[in-house]
Tab-separated table of C-alpha atoms and ligand atoms in Angstrom:
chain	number	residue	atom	x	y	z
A	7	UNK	CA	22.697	9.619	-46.551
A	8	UNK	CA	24.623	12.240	-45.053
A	9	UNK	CA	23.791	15.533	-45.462
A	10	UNK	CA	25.921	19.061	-44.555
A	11	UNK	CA	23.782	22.061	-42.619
A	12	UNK	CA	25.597	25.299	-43.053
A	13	UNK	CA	23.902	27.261	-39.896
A	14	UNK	CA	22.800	23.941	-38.234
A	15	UNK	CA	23.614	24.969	-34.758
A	16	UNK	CA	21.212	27.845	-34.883
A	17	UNK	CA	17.460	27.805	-34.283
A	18	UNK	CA	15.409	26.193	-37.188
A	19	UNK	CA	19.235	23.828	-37.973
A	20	UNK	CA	19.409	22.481	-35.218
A	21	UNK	CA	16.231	21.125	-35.274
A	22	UNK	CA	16.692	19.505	-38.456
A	23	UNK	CA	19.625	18.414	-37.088
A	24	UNK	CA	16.884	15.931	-34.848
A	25	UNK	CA	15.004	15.293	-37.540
A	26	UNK	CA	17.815	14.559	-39.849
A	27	UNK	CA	19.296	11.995	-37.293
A	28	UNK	CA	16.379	10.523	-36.182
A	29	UNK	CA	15.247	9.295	-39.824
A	30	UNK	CA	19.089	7.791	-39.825
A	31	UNK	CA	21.105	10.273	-41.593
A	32	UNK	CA	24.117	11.320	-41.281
A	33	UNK	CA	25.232	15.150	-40.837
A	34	UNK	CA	28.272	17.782	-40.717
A	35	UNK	CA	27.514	21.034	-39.296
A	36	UNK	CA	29.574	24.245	-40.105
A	37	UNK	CA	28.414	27.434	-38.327
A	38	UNK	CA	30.267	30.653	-36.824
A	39	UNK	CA	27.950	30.787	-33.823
A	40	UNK	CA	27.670	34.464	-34.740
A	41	UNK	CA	24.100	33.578	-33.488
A	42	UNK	CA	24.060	29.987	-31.816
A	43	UNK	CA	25.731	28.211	-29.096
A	44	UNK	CA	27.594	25.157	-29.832
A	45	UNK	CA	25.601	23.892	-26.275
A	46	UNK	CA	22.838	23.909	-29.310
A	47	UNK	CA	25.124	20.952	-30.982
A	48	UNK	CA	25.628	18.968	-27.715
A	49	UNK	CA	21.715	18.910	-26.503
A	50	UNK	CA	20.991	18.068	-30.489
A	51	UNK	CA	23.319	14.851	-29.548
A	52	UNK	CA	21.647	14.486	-26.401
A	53	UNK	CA	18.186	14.166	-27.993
A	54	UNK	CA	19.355	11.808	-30.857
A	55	UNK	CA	21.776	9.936	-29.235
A	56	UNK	CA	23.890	10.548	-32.218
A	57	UNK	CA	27.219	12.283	-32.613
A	58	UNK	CA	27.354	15.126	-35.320
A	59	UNK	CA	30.632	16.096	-37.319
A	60	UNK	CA	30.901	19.876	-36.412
A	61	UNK	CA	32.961	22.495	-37.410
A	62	UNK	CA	32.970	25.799	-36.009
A	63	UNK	CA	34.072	28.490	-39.301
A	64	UNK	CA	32.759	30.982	-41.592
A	65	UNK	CA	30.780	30.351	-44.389
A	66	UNK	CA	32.197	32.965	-46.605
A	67	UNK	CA	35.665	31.249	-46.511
A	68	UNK	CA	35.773	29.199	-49.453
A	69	UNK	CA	38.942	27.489	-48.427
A	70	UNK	CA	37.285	26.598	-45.294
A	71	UNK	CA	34.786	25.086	-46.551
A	72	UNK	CA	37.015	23.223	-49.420
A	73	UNK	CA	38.688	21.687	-46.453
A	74	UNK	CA	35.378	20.832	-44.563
A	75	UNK	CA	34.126	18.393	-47.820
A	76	UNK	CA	37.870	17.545	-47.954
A	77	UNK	CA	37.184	15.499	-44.934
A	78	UNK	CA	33.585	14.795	-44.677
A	79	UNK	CA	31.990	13.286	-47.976
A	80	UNK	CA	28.136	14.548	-48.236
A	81	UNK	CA	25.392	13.903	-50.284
A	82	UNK	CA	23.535	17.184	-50.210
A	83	UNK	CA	23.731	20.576	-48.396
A	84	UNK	CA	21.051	22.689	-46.286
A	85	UNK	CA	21.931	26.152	-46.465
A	86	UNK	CA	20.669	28.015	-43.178
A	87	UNK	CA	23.582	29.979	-42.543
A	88	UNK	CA	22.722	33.651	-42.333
A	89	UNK	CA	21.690	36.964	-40.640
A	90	UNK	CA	18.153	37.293	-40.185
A	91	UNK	CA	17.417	40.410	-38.134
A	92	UNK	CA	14.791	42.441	-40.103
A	93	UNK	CA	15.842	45.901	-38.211
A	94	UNK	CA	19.596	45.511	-38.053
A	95	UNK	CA	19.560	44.301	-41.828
A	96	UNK	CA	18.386	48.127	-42.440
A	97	UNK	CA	21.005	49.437	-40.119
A	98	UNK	CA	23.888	47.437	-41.330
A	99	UNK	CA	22.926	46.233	-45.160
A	100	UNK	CA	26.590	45.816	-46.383
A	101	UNK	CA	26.934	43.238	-43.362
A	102	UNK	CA	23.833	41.583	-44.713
A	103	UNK	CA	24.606	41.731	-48.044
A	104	UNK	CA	28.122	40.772	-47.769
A	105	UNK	CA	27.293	37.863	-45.146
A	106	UNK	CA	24.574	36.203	-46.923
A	107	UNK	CA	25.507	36.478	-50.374
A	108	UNK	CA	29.190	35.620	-49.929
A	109	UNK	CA	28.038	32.270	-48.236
A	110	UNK	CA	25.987	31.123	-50.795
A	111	UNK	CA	28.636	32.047	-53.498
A	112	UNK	CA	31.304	30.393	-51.237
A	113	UNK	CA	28.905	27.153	-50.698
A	114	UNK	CA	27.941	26.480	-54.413
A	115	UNK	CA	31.594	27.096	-55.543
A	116	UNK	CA	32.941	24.377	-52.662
A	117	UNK	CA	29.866	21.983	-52.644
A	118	UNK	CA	31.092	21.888	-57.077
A	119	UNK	CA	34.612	21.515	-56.773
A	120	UNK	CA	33.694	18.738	-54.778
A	121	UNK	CA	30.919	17.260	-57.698
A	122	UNK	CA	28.007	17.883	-55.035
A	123	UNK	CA	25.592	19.480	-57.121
A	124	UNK	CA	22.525	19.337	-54.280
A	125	UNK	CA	21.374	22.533	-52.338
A	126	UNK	CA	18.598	23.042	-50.322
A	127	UNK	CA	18.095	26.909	-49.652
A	128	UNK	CA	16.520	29.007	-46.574
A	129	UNK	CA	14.363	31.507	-48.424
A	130	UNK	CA	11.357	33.276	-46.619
A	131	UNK	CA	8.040	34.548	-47.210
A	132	UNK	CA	9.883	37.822	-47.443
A	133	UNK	CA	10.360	37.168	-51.035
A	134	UNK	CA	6.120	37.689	-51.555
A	135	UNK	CA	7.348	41.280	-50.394
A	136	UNK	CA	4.457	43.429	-49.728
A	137	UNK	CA	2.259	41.383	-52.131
A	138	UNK	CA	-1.265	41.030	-50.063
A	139	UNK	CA	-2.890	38.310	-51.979
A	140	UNK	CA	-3.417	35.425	-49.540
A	141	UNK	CA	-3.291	32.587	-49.668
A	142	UNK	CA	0.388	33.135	-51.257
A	143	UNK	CA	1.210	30.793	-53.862
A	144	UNK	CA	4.946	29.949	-54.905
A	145	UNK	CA	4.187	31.576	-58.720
A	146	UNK	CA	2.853	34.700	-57.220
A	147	UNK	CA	5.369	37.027	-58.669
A	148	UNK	CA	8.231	37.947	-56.348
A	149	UNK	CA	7.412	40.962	-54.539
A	150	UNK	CA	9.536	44.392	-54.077
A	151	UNK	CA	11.307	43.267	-50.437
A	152	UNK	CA	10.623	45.850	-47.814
A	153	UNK	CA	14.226	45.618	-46.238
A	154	UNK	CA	17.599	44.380	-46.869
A	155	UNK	CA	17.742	41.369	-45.485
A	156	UNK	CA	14.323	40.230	-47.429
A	157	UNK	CA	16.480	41.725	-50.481
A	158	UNK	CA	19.174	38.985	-49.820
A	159	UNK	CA	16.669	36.237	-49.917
A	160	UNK	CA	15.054	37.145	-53.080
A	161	UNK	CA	19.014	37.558	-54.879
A	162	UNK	CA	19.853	34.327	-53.329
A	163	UNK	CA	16.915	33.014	-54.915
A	164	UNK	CA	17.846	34.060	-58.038
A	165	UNK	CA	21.980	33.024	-57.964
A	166	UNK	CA	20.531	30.202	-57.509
A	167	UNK	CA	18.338	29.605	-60.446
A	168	UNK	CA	21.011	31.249	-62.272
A	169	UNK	CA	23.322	28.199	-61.322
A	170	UNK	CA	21.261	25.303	-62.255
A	171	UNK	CA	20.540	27.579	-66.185
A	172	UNK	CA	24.243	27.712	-66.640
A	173	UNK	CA	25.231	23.731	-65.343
A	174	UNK	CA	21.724	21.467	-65.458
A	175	UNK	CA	23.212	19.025	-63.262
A	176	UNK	CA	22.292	21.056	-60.282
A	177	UNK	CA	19.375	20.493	-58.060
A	178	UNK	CA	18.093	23.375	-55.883
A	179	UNK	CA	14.783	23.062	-53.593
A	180	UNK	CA	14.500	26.870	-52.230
A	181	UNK	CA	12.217	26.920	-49.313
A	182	UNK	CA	9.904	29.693	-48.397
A	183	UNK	CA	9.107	29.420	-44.454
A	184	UNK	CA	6.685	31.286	-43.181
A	185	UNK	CA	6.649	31.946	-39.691
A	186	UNK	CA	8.666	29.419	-38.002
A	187	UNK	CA	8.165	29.094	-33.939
A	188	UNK	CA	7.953	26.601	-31.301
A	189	UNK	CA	10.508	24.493	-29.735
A	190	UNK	CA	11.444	20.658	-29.775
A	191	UNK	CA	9.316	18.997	-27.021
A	192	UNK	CA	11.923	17.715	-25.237
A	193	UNK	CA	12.416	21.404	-24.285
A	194	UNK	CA	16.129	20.836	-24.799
A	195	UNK	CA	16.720	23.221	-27.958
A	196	UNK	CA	14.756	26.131	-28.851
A	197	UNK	CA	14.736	30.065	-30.022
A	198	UNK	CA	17.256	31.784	-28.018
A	199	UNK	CA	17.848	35.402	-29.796
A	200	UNK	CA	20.571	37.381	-28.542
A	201	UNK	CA	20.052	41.189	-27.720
A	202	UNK	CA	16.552	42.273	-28.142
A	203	UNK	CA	13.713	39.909	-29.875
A	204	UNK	CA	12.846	40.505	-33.407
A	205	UNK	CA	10.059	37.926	-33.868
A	206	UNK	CA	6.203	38.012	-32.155
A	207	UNK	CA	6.900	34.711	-30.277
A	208	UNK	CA	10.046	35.379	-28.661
A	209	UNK	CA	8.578	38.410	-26.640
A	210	UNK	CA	5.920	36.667	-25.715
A	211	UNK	CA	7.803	34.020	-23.962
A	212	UNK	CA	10.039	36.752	-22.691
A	213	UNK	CA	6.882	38.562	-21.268
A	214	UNK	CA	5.582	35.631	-20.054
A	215	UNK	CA	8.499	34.700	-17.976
A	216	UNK	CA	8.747	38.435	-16.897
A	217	UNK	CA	11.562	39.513	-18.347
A	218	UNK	CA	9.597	42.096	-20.132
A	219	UNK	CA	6.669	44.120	-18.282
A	220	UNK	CA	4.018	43.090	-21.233
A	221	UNK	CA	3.517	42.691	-24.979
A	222	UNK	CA	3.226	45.229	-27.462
A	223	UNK	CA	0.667	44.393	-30.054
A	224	UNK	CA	1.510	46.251	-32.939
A	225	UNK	CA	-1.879	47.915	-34.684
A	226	UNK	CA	-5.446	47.002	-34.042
A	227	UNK	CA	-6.724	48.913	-37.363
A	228	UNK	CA	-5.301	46.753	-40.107
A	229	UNK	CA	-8.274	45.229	-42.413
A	230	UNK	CA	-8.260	41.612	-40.608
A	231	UNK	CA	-11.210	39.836	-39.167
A	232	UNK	CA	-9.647	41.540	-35.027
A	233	UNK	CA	-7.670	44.364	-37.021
A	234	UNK	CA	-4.344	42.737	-36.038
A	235	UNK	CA	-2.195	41.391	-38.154
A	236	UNK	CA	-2.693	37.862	-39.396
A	237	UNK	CA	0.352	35.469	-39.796
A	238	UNK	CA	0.912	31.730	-40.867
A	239	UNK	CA	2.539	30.467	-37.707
A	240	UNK	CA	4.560	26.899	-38.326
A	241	UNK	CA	6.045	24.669	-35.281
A	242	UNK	CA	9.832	24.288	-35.833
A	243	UNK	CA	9.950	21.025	-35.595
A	244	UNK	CA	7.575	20.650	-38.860
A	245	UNK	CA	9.668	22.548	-40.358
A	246	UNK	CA	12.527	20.362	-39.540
A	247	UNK	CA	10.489	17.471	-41.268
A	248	UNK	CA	10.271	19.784	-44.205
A	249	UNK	CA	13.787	19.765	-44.783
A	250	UNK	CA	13.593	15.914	-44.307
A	251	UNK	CA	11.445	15.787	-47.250
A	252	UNK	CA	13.365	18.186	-49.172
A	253	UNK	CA	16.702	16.626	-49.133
A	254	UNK	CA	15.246	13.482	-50.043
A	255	UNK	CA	13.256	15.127	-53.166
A	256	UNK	CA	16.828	16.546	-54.011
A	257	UNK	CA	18.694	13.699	-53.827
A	258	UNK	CA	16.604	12.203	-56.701
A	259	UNK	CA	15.600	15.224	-58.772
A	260	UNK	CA	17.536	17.636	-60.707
A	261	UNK	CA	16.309	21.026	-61.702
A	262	UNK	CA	15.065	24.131	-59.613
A	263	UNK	CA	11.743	23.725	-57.436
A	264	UNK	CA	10.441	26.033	-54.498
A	265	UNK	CA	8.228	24.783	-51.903
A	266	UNK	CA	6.459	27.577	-49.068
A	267	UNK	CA	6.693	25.871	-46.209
A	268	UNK	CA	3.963	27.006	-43.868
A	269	UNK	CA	0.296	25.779	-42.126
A	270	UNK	CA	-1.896	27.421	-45.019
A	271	UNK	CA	-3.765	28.918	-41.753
A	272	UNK	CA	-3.530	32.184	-40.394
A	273	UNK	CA	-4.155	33.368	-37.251
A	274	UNK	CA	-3.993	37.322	-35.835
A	275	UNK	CA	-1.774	38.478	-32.956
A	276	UNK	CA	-4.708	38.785	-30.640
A	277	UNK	CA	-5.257	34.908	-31.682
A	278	UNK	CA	-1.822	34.169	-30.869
A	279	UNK	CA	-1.785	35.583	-27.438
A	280	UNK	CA	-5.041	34.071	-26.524
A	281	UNK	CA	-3.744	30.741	-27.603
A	282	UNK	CA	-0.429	31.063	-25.508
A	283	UNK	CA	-2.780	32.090	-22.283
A	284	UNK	CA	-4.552	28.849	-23.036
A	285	UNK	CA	-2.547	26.416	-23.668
A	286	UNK	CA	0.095	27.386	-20.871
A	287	UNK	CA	-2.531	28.106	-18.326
A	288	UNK	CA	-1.041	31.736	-17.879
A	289	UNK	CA	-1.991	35.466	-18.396
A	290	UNK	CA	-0.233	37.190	-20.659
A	291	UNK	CA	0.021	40.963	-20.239
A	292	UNK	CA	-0.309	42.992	-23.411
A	293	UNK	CA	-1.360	46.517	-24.604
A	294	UNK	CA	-1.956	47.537	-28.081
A	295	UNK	CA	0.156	50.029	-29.451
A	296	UNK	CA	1.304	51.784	-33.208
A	297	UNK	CA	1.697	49.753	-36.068
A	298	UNK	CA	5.235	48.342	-36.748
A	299	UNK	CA	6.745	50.120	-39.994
A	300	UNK	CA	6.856	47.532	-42.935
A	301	UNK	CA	4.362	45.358	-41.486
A	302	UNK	CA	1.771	43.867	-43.742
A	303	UNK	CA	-1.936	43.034	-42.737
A	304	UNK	CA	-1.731	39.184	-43.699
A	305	UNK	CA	0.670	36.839	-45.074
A	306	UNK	CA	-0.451	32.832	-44.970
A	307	UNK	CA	0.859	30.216	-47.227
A	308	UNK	CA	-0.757	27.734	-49.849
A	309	UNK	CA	0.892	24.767	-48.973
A	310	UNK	CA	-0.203	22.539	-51.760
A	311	UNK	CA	3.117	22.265	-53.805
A	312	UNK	CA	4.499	20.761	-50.447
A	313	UNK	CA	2.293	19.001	-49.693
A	314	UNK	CA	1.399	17.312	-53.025
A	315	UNK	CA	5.309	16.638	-54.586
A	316	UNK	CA	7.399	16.346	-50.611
A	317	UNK	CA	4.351	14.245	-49.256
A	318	UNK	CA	5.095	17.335	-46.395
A	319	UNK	CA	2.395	18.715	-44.152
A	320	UNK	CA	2.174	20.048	-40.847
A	321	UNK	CA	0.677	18.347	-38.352
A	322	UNK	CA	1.255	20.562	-35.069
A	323	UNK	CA	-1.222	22.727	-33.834
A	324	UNK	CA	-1.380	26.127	-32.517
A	325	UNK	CA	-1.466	24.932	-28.992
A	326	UNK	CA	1.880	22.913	-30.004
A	327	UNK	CA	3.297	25.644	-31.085
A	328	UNK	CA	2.724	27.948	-27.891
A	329	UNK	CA	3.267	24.544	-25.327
A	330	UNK	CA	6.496	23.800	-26.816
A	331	UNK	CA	7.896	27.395	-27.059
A	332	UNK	CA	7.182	27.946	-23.226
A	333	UNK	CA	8.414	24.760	-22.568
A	334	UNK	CA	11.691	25.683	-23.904
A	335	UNK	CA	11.606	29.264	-22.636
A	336	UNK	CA	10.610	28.226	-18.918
A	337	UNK	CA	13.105	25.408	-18.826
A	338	UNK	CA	15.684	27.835	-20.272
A	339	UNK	CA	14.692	31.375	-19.372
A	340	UNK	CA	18.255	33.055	-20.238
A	341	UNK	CA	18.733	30.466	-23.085
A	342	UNK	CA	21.782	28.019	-23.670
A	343	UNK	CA	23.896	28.266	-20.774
A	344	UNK	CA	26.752	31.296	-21.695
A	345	UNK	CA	29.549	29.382	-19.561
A	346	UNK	CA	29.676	26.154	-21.901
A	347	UNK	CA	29.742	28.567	-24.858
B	417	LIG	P1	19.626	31.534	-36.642
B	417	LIG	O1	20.276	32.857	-36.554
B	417	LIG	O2	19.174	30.892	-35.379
B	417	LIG	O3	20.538	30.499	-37.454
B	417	LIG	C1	21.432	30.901	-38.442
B	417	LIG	C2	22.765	30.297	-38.093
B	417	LIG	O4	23.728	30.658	-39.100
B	417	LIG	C3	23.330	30.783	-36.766
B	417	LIG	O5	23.693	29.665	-35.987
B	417	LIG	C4	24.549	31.619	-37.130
B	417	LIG	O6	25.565	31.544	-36.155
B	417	LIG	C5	24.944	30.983	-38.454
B	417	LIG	N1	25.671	31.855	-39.391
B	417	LIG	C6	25.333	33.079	-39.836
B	417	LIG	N2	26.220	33.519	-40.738
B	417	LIG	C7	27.157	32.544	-40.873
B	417	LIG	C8	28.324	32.396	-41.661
B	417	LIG	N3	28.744	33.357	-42.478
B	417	LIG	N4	29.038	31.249	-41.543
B	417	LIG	C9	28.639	30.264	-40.694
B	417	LIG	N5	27.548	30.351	-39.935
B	417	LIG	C10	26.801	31.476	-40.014
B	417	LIG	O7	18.375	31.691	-37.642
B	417	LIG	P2	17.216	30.687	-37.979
B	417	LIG	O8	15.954	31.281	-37.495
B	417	LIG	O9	17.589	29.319	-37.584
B	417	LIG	O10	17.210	30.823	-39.555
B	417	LIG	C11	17.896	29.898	-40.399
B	417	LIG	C12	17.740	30.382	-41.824
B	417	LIG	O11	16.354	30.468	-42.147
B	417	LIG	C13	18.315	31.771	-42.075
B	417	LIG	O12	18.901	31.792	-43.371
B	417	LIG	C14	17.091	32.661	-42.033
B	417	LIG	O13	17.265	33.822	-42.793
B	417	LIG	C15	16.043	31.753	-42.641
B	417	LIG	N6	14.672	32.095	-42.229
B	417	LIG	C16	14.377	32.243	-40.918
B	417	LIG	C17	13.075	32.590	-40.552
B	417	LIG	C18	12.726	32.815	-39.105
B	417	LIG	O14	11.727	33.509	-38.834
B	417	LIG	N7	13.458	32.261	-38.143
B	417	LIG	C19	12.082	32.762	-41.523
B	417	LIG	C20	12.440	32.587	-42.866
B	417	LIG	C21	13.740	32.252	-43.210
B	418	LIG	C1	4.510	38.784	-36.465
B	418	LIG	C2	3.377	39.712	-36.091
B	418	LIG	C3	4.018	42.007	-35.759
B	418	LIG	C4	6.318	41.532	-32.101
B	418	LIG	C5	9.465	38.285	-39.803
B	418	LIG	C6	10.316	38.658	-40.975
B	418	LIG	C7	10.204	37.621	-42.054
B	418	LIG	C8	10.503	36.223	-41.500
B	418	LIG	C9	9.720	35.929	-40.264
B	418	LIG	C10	12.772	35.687	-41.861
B	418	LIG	C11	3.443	41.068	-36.805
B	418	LIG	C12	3.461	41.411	-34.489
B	418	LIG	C13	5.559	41.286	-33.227
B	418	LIG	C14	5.727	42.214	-31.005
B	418	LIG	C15	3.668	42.341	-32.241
B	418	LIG	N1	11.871	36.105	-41.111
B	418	LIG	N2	4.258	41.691	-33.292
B	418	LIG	N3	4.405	42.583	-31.122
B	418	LIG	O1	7.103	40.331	-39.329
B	418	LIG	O2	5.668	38.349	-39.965
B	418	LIG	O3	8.099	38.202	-40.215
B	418	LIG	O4	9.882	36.998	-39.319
B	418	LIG	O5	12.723	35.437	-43.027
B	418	LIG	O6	11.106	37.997	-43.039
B	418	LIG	O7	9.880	39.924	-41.463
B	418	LIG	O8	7.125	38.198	-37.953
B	418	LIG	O9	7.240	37.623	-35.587
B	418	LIG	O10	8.187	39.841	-36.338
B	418	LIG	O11	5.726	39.505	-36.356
B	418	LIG	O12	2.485	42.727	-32.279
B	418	LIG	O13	6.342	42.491	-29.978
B	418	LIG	O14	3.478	40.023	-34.691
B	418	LIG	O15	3.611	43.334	-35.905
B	418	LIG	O16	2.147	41.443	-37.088
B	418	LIG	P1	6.930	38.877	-39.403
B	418	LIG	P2	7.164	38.776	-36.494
């Protein structure tokens, strides 16, 4: 089949972009690079072997996209494109708002027009809000979001539904990740944020290649088994299989269904930088220091729905996860090269 990944050259796309084209689909990427390289694209073809139809645009420009399924004839669509920065989202909500609503409008009214009714939807964890009942199930009732950008998850959620009530021909799989990290093992493609880190795993390469002095654990009094925060930590590449499973689930189902993807285990921030000192053979400086605002104790999927309906689980470990991710950061310690860009 071939399949169209809005956002597909940036960090979790583009490596469903390998698994996609390794289980012999075909895809079309669109993204701005507002946060990707299209070196992202080129390594993606390097791994596979395959060449992908991609089209650098905006998301938001309906007649853009019109004249992307002009061309390329697709099956289904993954939507990853999106801003995802927690703090800026607070700084600059209209920009969030207006970026990742607008898409989604934009992407259902093009993906119609051209009679594909199949989406398969980023959503996060975020959506549980500050909800503390672990493990989180997907009929836990939506929490209240604790920033903007969790905000435009949760509405995009609900367009969504919203769609398929008002023309049943739709079929929607939203996706909940839950902390997605790690790197392909090739060491090709990986996480490469621009500006300052938002997420635990990226400034722990970063300190770990000593571009930062040491690690900041945030809080060491929250009511977890160490007192740091516990998380459910997934490898990207599972992830990418996720996506696999969902656009094939799509393809023959109609209706709405959401699906957390995540390990169903949890493990703290002290956990997470023993593992990386383990399995990279490495010492990892670190202090603790104030709790992050907005943070919650512990967040950790049930993973049953996947697992049961997609025939989905994760299979990588934690030492996977923290292998693969310095793999990727030591063979690329300033990222994608800026000069092919
Ligand atoms: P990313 O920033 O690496 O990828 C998003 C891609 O979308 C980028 O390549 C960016 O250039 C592109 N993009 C943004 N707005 C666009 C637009 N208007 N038109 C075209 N392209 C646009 O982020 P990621 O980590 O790969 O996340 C992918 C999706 O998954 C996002 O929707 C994100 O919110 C969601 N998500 C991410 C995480 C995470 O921790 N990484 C967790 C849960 C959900
Ligand atoms: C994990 C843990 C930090 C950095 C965020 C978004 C969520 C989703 C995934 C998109 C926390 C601690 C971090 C550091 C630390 N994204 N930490 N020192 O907050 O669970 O989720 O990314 O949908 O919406 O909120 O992930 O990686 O930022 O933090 O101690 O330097 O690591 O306090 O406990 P989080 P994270």
């Amino acid at each position: 089949m071939r399949f169209l990944l809005t956002g597909g050259a940036g960090y979790i796309g583009s490596h469903t972009c390998v698994s996609l084209l390794n289980a012999g689909h075909d895809i079309v990427v669109i993204d701005n690079l507002s946060n990707s390289s299209p070196v992202a694209i080129e390594r993606v073809e390097e791994i596979t072997g395959k060449k992908i139809a991609f089209y650098v645009g905006d998301c938001c420009d309906e007649d853009f996209l019109n004249e992307v399924l002009d061309n390329e004839q697709v099956d289904a669509a993954v939507h990853f494109a999106g801003l995802k920065a927690v703090g800026e989202s607070v700084s600059i909500p209209l920009r969030y708002y207006k970026n990742n609503i607008d898409s989604t409008i934009a992407l259902c009214n093009a993906l119609a027009a051209h009679n594909v009714k199949r989406i398969v939807f980023s959503s996060s964890a975020t959506v549980y809000g500050n909800s503390e009942i672990v493990p989180m199930r997907e009929d836990l009732p939506l929490g209240v979001c604790t920033n903007p950008y969790g905000w435009t998850k949760w509405m995009n959620e609900q367009i969504l539904r919203d769609l398929h009530v008002s023309d049943p021909e739709w079929s929607v799989v939203l996706l909940r990740y839950f902390n997605p990290v790690g790197a392909h093992e090739s060491g090709k493609i990986g996480e490469d944020p621009s500006g300052i880190p938002n997420n635990l795993m990226p400034f722990i390469c970063q300190t770990a290649a000593g571009i930062r002095k040491e690690l900041s654990i945030f809080g060491n009094d929250y009511d977890t088994p160490d007192g740091t925060c516990v998380r459910d930590y997934i490898h990207v590449m599972d992830l990418a299989d996720g996506h696999l499973k969902a656009l094939e689930y799509a393809t023959v189902h109609q209706g709405v269904e959401t699906f957390n993807l995540g390990t169903g285990e949890g493990y703290s921030v002290y956990q997470m930088v023993a593992a990386f000192e383990r399995a990279n053979h490495l010492t990892l400086p670190h202090r603790d220091a104030p709790r992050r605002p907005g943070d919650i104790a512990q967040s950790y999927a049930d993973p049953a729905k996947a697992n049961r309906i997609l025939g989905w689980k994760a299979t990588h470990t934690l030492d996977d996860m923290c292998r693969d991710a310095w793999n990727w950061q030591s063979h690329n310690p300033t990222g994608y090269p800026k000069e092919d860009a």
